[in-house]
PDB file of C-alpha atoms and ligand atoms in Angstrom:
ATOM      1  CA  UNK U   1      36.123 -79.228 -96.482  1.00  0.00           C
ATOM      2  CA  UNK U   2      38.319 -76.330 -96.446  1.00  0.00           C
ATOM      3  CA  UNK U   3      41.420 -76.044 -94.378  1.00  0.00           C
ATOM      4  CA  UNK U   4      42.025 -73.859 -91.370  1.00  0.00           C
ATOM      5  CA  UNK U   5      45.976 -72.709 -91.004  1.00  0.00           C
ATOM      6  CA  UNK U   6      46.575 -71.358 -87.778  1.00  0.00           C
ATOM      7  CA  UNK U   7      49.991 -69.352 -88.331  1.00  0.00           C
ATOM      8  CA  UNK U   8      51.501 -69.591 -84.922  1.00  0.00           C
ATOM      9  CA  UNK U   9      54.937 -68.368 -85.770  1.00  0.00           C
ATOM     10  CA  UNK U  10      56.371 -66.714 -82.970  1.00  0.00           C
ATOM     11  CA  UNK U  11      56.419 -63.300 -83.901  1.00  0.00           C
ATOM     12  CA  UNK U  12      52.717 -63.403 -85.195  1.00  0.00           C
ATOM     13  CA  UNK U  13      52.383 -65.084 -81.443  1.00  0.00           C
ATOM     14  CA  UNK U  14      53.939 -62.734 -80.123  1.00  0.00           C
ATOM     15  CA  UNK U  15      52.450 -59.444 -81.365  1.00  0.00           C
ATOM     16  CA  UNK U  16      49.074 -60.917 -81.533  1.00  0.00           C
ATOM     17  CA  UNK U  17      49.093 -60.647 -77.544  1.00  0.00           C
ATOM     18  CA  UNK U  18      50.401 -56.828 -77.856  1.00  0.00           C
ATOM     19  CA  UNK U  19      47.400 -56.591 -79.892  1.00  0.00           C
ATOM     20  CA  UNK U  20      45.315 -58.442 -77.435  1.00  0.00           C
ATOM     21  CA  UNK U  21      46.383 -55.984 -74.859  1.00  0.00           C
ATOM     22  CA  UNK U  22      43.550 -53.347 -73.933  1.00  0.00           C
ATOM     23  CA  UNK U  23      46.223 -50.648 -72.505  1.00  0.00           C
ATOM     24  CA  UNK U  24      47.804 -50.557 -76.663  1.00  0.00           C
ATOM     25  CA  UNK U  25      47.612 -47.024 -78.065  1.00  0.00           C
ATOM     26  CA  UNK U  26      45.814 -46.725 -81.193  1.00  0.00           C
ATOM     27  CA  UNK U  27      49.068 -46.025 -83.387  1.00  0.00           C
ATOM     28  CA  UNK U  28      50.643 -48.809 -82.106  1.00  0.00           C
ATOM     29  CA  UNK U  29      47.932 -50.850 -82.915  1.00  0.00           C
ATOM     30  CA  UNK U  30      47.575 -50.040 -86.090  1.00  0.00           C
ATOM     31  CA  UNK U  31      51.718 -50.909 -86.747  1.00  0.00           C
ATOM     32  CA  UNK U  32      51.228 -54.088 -85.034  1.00  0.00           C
ATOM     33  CA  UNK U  33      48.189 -54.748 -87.132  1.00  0.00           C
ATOM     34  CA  UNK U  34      50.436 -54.132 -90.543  1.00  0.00           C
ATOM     35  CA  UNK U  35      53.381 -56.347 -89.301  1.00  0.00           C
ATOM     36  CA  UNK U  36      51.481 -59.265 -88.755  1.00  0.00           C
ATOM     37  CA  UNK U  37      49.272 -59.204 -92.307  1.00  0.00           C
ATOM     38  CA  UNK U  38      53.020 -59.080 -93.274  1.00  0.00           C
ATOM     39  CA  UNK U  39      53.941 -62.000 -92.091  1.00  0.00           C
ATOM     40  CA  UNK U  40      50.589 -63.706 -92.294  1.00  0.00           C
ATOM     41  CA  UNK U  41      50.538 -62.611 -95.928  1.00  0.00           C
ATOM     42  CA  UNK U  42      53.655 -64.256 -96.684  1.00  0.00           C
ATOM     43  CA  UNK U  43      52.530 -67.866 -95.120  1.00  0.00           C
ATOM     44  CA  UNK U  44      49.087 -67.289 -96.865  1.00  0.00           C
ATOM     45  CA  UNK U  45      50.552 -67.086-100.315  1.00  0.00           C
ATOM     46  CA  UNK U  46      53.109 -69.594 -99.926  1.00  0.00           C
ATOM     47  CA  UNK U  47      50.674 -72.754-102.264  1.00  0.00           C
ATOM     48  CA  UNK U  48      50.313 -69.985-104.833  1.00  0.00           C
ATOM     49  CA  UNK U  49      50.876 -71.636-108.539  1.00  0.00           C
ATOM     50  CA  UNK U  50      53.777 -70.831-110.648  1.00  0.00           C
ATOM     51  CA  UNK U  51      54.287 -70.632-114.457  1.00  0.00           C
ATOM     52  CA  UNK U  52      57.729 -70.621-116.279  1.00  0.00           C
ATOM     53  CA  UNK U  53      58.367 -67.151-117.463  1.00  0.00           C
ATOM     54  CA  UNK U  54      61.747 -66.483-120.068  1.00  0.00           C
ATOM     55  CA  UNK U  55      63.845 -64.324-118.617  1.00  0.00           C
ATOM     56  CA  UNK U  56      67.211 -62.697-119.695  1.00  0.00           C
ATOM     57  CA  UNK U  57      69.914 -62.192-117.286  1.00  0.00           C
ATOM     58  CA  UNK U  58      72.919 -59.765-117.849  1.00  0.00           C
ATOM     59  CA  UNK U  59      74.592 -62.856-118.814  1.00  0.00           C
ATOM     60  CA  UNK U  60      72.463 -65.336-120.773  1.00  0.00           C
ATOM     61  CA  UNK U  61      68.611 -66.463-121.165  1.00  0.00           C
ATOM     62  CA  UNK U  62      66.811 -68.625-118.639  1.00  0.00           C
ATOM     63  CA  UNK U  63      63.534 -69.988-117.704  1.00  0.00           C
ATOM     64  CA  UNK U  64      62.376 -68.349-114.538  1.00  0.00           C
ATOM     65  CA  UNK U  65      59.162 -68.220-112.892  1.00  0.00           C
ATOM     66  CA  UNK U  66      56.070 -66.219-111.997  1.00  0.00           C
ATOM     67  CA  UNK U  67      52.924 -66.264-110.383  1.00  0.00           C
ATOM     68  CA  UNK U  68      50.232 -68.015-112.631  1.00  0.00           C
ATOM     69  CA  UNK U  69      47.104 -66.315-111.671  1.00  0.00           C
ATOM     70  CA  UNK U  70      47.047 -62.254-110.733  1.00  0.00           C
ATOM     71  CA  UNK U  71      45.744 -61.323-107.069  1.00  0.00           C
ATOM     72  CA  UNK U  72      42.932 -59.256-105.993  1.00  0.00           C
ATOM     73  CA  UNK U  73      43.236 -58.255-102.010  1.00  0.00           C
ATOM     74  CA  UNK U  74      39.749 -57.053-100.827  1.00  0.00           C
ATOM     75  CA  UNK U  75      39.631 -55.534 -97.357  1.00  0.00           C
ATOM     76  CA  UNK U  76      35.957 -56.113 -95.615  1.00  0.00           C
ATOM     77  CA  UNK U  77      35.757 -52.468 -94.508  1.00  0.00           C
ATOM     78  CA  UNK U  78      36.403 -50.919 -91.785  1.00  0.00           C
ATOM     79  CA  UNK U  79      39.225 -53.190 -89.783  1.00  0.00           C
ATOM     80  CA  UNK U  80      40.109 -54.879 -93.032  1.00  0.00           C
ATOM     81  CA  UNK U  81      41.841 -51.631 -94.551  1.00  0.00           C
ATOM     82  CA  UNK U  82      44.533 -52.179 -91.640  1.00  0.00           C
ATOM     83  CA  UNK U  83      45.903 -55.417 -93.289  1.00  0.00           C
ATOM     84  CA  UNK U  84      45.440 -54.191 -96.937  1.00  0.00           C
ATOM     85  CA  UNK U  85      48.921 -51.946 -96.994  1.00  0.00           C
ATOM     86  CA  UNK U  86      50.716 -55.205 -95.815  1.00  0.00           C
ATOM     87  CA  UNK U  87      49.602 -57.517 -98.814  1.00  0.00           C
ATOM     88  CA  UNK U  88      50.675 -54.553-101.433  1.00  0.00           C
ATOM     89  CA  UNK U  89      53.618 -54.415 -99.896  1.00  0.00           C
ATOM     90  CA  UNK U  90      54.517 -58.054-101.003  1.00  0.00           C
ATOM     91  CA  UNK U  91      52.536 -58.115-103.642  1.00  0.00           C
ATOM     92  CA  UNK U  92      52.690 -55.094-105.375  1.00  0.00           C
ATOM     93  CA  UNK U  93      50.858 -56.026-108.667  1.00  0.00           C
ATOM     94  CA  UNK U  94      47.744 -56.813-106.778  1.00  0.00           C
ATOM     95  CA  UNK U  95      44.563 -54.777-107.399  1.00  0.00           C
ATOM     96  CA  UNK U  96      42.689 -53.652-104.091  1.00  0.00           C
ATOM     97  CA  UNK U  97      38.190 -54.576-104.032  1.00  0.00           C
ATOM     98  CA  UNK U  98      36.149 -52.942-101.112  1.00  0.00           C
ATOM     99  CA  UNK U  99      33.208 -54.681 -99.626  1.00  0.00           C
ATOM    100  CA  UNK U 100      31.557 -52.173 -97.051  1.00  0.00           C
ATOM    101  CA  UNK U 101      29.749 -54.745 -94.330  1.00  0.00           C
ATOM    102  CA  UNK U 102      29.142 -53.678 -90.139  1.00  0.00           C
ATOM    103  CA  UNK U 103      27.462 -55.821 -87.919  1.00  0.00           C
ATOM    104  CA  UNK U 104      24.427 -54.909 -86.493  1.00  0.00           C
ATOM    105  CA  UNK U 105      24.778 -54.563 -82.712  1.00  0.00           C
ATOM    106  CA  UNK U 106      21.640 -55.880 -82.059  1.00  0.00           C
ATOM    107  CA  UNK U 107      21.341 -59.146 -84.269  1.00  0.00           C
ATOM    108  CA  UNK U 108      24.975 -59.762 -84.917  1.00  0.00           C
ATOM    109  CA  UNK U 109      24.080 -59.660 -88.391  1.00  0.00           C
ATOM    110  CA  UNK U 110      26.229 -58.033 -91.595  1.00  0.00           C
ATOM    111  CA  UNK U 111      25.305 -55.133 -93.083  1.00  0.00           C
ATOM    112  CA  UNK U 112      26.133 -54.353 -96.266  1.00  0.00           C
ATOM    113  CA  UNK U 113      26.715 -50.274 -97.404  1.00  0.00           C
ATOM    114  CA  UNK U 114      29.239 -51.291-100.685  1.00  0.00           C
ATOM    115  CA  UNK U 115      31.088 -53.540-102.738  1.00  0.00           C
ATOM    116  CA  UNK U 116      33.624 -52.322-105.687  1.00  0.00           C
ATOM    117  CA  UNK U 117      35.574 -55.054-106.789  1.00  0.00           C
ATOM    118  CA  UNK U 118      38.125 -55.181-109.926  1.00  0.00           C
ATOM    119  CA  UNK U 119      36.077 -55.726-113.068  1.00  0.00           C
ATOM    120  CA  UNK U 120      38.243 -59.199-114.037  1.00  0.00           C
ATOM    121  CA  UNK U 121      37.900 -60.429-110.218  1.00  0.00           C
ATOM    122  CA  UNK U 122      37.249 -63.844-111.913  1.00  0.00           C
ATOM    123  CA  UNK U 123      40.258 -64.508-113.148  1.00  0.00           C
ATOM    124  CA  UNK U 124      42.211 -63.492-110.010  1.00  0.00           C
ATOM    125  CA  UNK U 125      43.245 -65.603-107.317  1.00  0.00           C
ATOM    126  CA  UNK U 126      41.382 -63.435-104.505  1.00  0.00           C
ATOM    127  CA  UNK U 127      42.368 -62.943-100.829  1.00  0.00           C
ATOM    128  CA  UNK U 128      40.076 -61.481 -98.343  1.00  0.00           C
ATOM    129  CA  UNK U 129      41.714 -59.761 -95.601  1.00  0.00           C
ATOM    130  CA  UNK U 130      39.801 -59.018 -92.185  1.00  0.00           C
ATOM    131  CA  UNK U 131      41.100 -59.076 -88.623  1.00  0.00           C
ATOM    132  CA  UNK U 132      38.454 -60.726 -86.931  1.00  0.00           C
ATOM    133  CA  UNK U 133      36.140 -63.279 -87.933  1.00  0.00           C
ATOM    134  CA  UNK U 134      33.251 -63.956 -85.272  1.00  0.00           C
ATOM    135  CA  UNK U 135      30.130 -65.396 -85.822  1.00  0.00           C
ATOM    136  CA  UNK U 136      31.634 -65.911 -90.077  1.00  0.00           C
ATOM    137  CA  UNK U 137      28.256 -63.097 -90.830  1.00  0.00           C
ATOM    138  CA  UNK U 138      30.819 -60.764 -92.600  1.00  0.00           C
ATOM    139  CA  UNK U 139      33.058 -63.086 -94.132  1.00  0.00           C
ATOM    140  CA  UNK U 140      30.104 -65.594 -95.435  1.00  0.00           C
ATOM    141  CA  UNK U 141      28.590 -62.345 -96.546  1.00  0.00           C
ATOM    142  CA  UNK U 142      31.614 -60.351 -98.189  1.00  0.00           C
ATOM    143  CA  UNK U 143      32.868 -64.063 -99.873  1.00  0.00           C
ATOM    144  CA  UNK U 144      29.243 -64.242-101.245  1.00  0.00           C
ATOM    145  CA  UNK U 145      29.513 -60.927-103.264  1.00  0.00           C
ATOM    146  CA  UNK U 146      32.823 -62.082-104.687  1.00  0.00           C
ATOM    147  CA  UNK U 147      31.554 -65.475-106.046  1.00  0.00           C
ATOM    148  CA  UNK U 148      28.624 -63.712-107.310  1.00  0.00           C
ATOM    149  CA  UNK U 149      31.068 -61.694-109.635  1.00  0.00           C
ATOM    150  CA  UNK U 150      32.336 -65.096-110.632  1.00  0.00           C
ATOM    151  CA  UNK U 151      35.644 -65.430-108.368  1.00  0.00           C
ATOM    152  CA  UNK U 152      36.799 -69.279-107.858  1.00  0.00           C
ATOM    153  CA  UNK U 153      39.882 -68.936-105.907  1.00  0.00           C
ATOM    154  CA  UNK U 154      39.208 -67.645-103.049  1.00  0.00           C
ATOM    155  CA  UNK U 155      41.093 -67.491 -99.423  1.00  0.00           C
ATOM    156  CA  UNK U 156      40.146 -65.904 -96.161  1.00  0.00           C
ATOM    157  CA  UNK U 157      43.075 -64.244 -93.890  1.00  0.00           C
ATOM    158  CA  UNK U 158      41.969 -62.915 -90.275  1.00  0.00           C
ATOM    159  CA  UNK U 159      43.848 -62.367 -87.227  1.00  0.00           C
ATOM    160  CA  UNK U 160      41.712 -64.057 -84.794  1.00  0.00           C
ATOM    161  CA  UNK U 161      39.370 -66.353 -85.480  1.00  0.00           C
ATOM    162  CA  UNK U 162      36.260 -68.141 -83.125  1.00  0.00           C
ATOM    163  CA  UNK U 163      35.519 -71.725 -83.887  1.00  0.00           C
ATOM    164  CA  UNK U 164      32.120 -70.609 -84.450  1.00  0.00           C
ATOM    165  CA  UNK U 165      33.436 -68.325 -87.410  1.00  0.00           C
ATOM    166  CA  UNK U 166      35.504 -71.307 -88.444  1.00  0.00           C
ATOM    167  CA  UNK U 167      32.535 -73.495 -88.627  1.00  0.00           C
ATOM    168  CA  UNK U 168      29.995 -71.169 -90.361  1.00  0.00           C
ATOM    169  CA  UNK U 169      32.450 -70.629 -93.094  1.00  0.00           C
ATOM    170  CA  UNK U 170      33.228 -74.305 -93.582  1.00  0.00           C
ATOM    171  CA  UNK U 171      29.641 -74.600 -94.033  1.00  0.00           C
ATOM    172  CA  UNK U 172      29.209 -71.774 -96.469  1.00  0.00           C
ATOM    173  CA  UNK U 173      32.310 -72.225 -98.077  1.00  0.00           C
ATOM    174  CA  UNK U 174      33.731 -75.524 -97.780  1.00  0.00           C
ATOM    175  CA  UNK U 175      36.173 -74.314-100.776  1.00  0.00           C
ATOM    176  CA  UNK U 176      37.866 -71.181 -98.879  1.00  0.00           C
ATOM    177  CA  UNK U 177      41.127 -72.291 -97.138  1.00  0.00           C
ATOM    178  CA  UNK U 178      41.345 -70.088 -93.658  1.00  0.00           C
ATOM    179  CA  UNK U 179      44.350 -68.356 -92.486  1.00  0.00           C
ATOM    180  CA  UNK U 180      44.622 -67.182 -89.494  1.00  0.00           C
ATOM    181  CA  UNK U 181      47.366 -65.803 -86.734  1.00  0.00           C
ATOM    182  CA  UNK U 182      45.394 -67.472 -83.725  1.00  0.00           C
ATOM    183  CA  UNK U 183      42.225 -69.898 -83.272  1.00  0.00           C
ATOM    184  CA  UNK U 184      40.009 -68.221 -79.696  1.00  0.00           C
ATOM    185  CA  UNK U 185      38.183 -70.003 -77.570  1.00  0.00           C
ATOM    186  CA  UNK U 186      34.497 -69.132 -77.987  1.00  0.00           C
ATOM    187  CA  UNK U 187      32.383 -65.900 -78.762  1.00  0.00           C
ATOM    188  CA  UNK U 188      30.531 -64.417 -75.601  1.00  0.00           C
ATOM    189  CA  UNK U 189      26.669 -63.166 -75.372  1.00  0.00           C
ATOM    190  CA  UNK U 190      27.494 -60.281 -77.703  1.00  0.00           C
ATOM    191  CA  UNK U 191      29.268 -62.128 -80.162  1.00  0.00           C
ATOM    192  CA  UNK U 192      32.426 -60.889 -79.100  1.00  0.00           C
ATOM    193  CA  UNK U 193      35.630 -62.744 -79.921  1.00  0.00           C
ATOM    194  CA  UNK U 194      36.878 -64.211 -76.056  1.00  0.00           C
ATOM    195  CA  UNK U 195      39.608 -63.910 -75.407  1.00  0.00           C
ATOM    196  CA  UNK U 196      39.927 -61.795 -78.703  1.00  0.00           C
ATOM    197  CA  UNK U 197      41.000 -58.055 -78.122  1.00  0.00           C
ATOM    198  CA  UNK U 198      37.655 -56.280 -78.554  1.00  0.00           C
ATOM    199  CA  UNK U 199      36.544 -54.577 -81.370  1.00  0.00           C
ATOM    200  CA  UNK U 200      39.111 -54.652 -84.171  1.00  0.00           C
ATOM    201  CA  UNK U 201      37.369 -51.136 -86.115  1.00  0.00           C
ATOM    202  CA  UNK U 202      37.143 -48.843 -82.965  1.00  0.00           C
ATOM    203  CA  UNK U 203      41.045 -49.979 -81.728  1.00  0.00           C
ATOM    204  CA  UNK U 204      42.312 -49.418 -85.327  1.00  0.00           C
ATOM    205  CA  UNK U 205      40.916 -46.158 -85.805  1.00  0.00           C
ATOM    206  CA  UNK U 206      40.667 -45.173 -82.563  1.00  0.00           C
ATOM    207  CA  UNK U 207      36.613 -45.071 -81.941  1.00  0.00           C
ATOM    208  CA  UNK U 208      35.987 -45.671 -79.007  1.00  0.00           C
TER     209      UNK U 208
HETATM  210  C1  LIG J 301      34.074 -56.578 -87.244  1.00  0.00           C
HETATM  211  C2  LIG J 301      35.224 -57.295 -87.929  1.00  0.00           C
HETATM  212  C3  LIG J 301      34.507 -58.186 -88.910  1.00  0.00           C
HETATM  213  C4  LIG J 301      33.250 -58.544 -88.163  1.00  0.00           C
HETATM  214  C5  LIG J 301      33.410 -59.941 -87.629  1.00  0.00           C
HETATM  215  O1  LIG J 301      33.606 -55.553 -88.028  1.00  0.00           O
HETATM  216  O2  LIG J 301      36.146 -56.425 -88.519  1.00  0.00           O
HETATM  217  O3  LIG J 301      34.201 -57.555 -90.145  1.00  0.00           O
HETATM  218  O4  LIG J 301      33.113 -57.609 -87.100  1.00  0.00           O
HETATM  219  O5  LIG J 301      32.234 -60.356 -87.022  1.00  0.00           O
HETATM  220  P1  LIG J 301      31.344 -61.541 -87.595  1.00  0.00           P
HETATM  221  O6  LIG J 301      32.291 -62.655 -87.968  1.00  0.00           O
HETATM  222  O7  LIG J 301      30.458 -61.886 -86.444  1.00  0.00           O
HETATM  223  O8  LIG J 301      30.572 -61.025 -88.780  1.00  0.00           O
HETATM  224  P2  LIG J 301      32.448 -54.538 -87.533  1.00  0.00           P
HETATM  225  O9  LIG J 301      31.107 -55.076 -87.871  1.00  0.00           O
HETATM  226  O10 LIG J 301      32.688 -54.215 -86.090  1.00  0.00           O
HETATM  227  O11 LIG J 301      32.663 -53.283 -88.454  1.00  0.00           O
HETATM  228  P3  LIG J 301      33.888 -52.261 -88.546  1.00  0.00           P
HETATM  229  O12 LIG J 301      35.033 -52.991 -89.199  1.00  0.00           O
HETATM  230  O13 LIG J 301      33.337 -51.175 -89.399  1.00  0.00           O
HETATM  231  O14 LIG J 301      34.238 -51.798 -87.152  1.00  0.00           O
HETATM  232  N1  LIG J 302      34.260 -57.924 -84.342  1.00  0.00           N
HETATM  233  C1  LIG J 302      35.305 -57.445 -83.633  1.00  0.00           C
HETATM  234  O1  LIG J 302      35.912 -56.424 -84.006  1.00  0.00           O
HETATM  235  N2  LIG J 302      35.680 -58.117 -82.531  1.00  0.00           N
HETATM  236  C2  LIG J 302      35.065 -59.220 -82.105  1.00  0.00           C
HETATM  237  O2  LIG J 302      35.462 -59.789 -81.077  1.00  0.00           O
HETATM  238  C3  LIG J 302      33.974 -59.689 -82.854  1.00  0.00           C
HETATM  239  C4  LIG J 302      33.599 -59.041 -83.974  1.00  0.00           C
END
C-alpha cells in the first residue's frame, strides 16, 4: 500500500488557506500556487537515492554525491502547469511530460486530449504534479499513460487531496507514494473538493 504524506509545515498551512480563500485575485493565486510546489517539492524529493559522484574541489579530489536516477515532472494539464515552474526551479535538470486530461462535468470522468512524455520516461524517477486530486479520475488516468510508457518510479504531488482521491489511487496504484499539502474532508454532489477552494484551473488562470 502506498503512503500518503500530508506536508503540514506551517507555511504550506498557512498559504494553503490564502489559497482556500474565494476573495484571492488570480495573480496572487497563481504566486501562492508556485511557493507551495516549492516547498512541497522539496519534502517530496527528500527519499530520493544517491550515488557517489568524484568530484574535484579547488583544493583536492573527493567523493561527493548525486542523484541516482534523472527526474521527469509531468504537469496533468491545465492546473498542473502552476506547480511545474516550482519543481524546475529545484531541480533544474528535470525534463517536463504533458498529459492533457479535464473532467467531464457531467460524469466526473477524465478526459483525455494529450500526452507527450520524454522518450526515456522509464528510466526516470517521475513526479506528477496536480493541485487537486478529487475523485483520483485524473491522476489514476494520467499515472496510467506513464506506466504504459514503462515508468516504475512514480510519485503523485497535489495540493489538496479528498480521501476519496486517496483511496482510488491506493487502489489503482498501491505503488505511488502521495504527497500532499492538506488531506479535505469529503467531495460534495459535484465532486467538488469540500472544503477545497473550488476549481483549481479557472482560479489559476482566471476562468471563471
Ligand atoms: C481538476 C484538477 C484535476 C482534476 C481532479 O482539473 O486540476 O486534474 O480536476 O479531479 P478528479 O480527481 O476528480 O479527477 P479539471 O478537470 O477541472 O481540468 P483543468 O485543470 O483543465 O481545469
Ligand atoms: N477539481 C478542482 O479543481 N477542484 C475540485 O474541488 C475538484 C476537482
Amino acid at each position: 500500500m502506498s503512503k500518503v504524506h500530508v506536508m503540514d509545515h506551517p507555511l504550506i498551512v498557512h498559504k494553503i488557506t490564502k489559497l482556500r480563500d474565494k476573495d484571492t485575485p488570480v495573480k496572487e493565486f497563481r504566486e501562492l500556487v508556485n511557493e507551495i510546489a516549492l516547498l512541497m517539492g522539496y519534502e517530496a524529493t527528500r527519499d530520493l537515492k544517491l550515488v557517489d559522484k568524484e568530484v574535484e574541489t579547488p583544493i583536492t579530489k573527493m567523493v561527493g554525491k548525486e542523484i541516482a536516477k534523472p527526474i521527469a515532472v509531468v504537469p496533468i494539464l491545465r492546473a498542473g502547469l502552476g506547480m511545474v515552474d516550482a519543481i524546475m526551479n529545484i531541480v533544474p535538470s528535470a525534463k517536463v511530460g504533458h498529459i492533457g486530461l479535464y473532467r467531464d462535468h457531467e460524469t466526473a470522468q477524465p478526459v483525455e486530449y494529450y500526452c507527450k512524455l520524454p522518450v526515456d520516461v522509464d528510466k526516470r524517477e517521475v513526479i506528477v504534479v496536480d493541485p487537486m486530486l478529487a475523485t483520483g479520475g485524473s491522476s489514476v488516468a494520467a499515472i496510467d499513460f506513464i506506466k504504459q510508457r514503462g515508468a516504475k518510479d512514480i510519485r503523485l504531488m497535489c495540493i489538496i487531496a479528498a480521501p476519496e482521491g486517496v483511496e482510488c489511487m491506493q487502489k489503482a496504484h498501491p505503488d505511488v507514494d502521495i504527497y500532499c499539502g492538506a488531506l479535505d474532508e469529503k467531495l460534495n454532489e459535484a465532486k467538488y473538493i469540500v472544503p477545497g477552494l473550488g476549481d483549481a484551473g479557472d482560479r489559476l488562470f482566471g476562468t471563471l
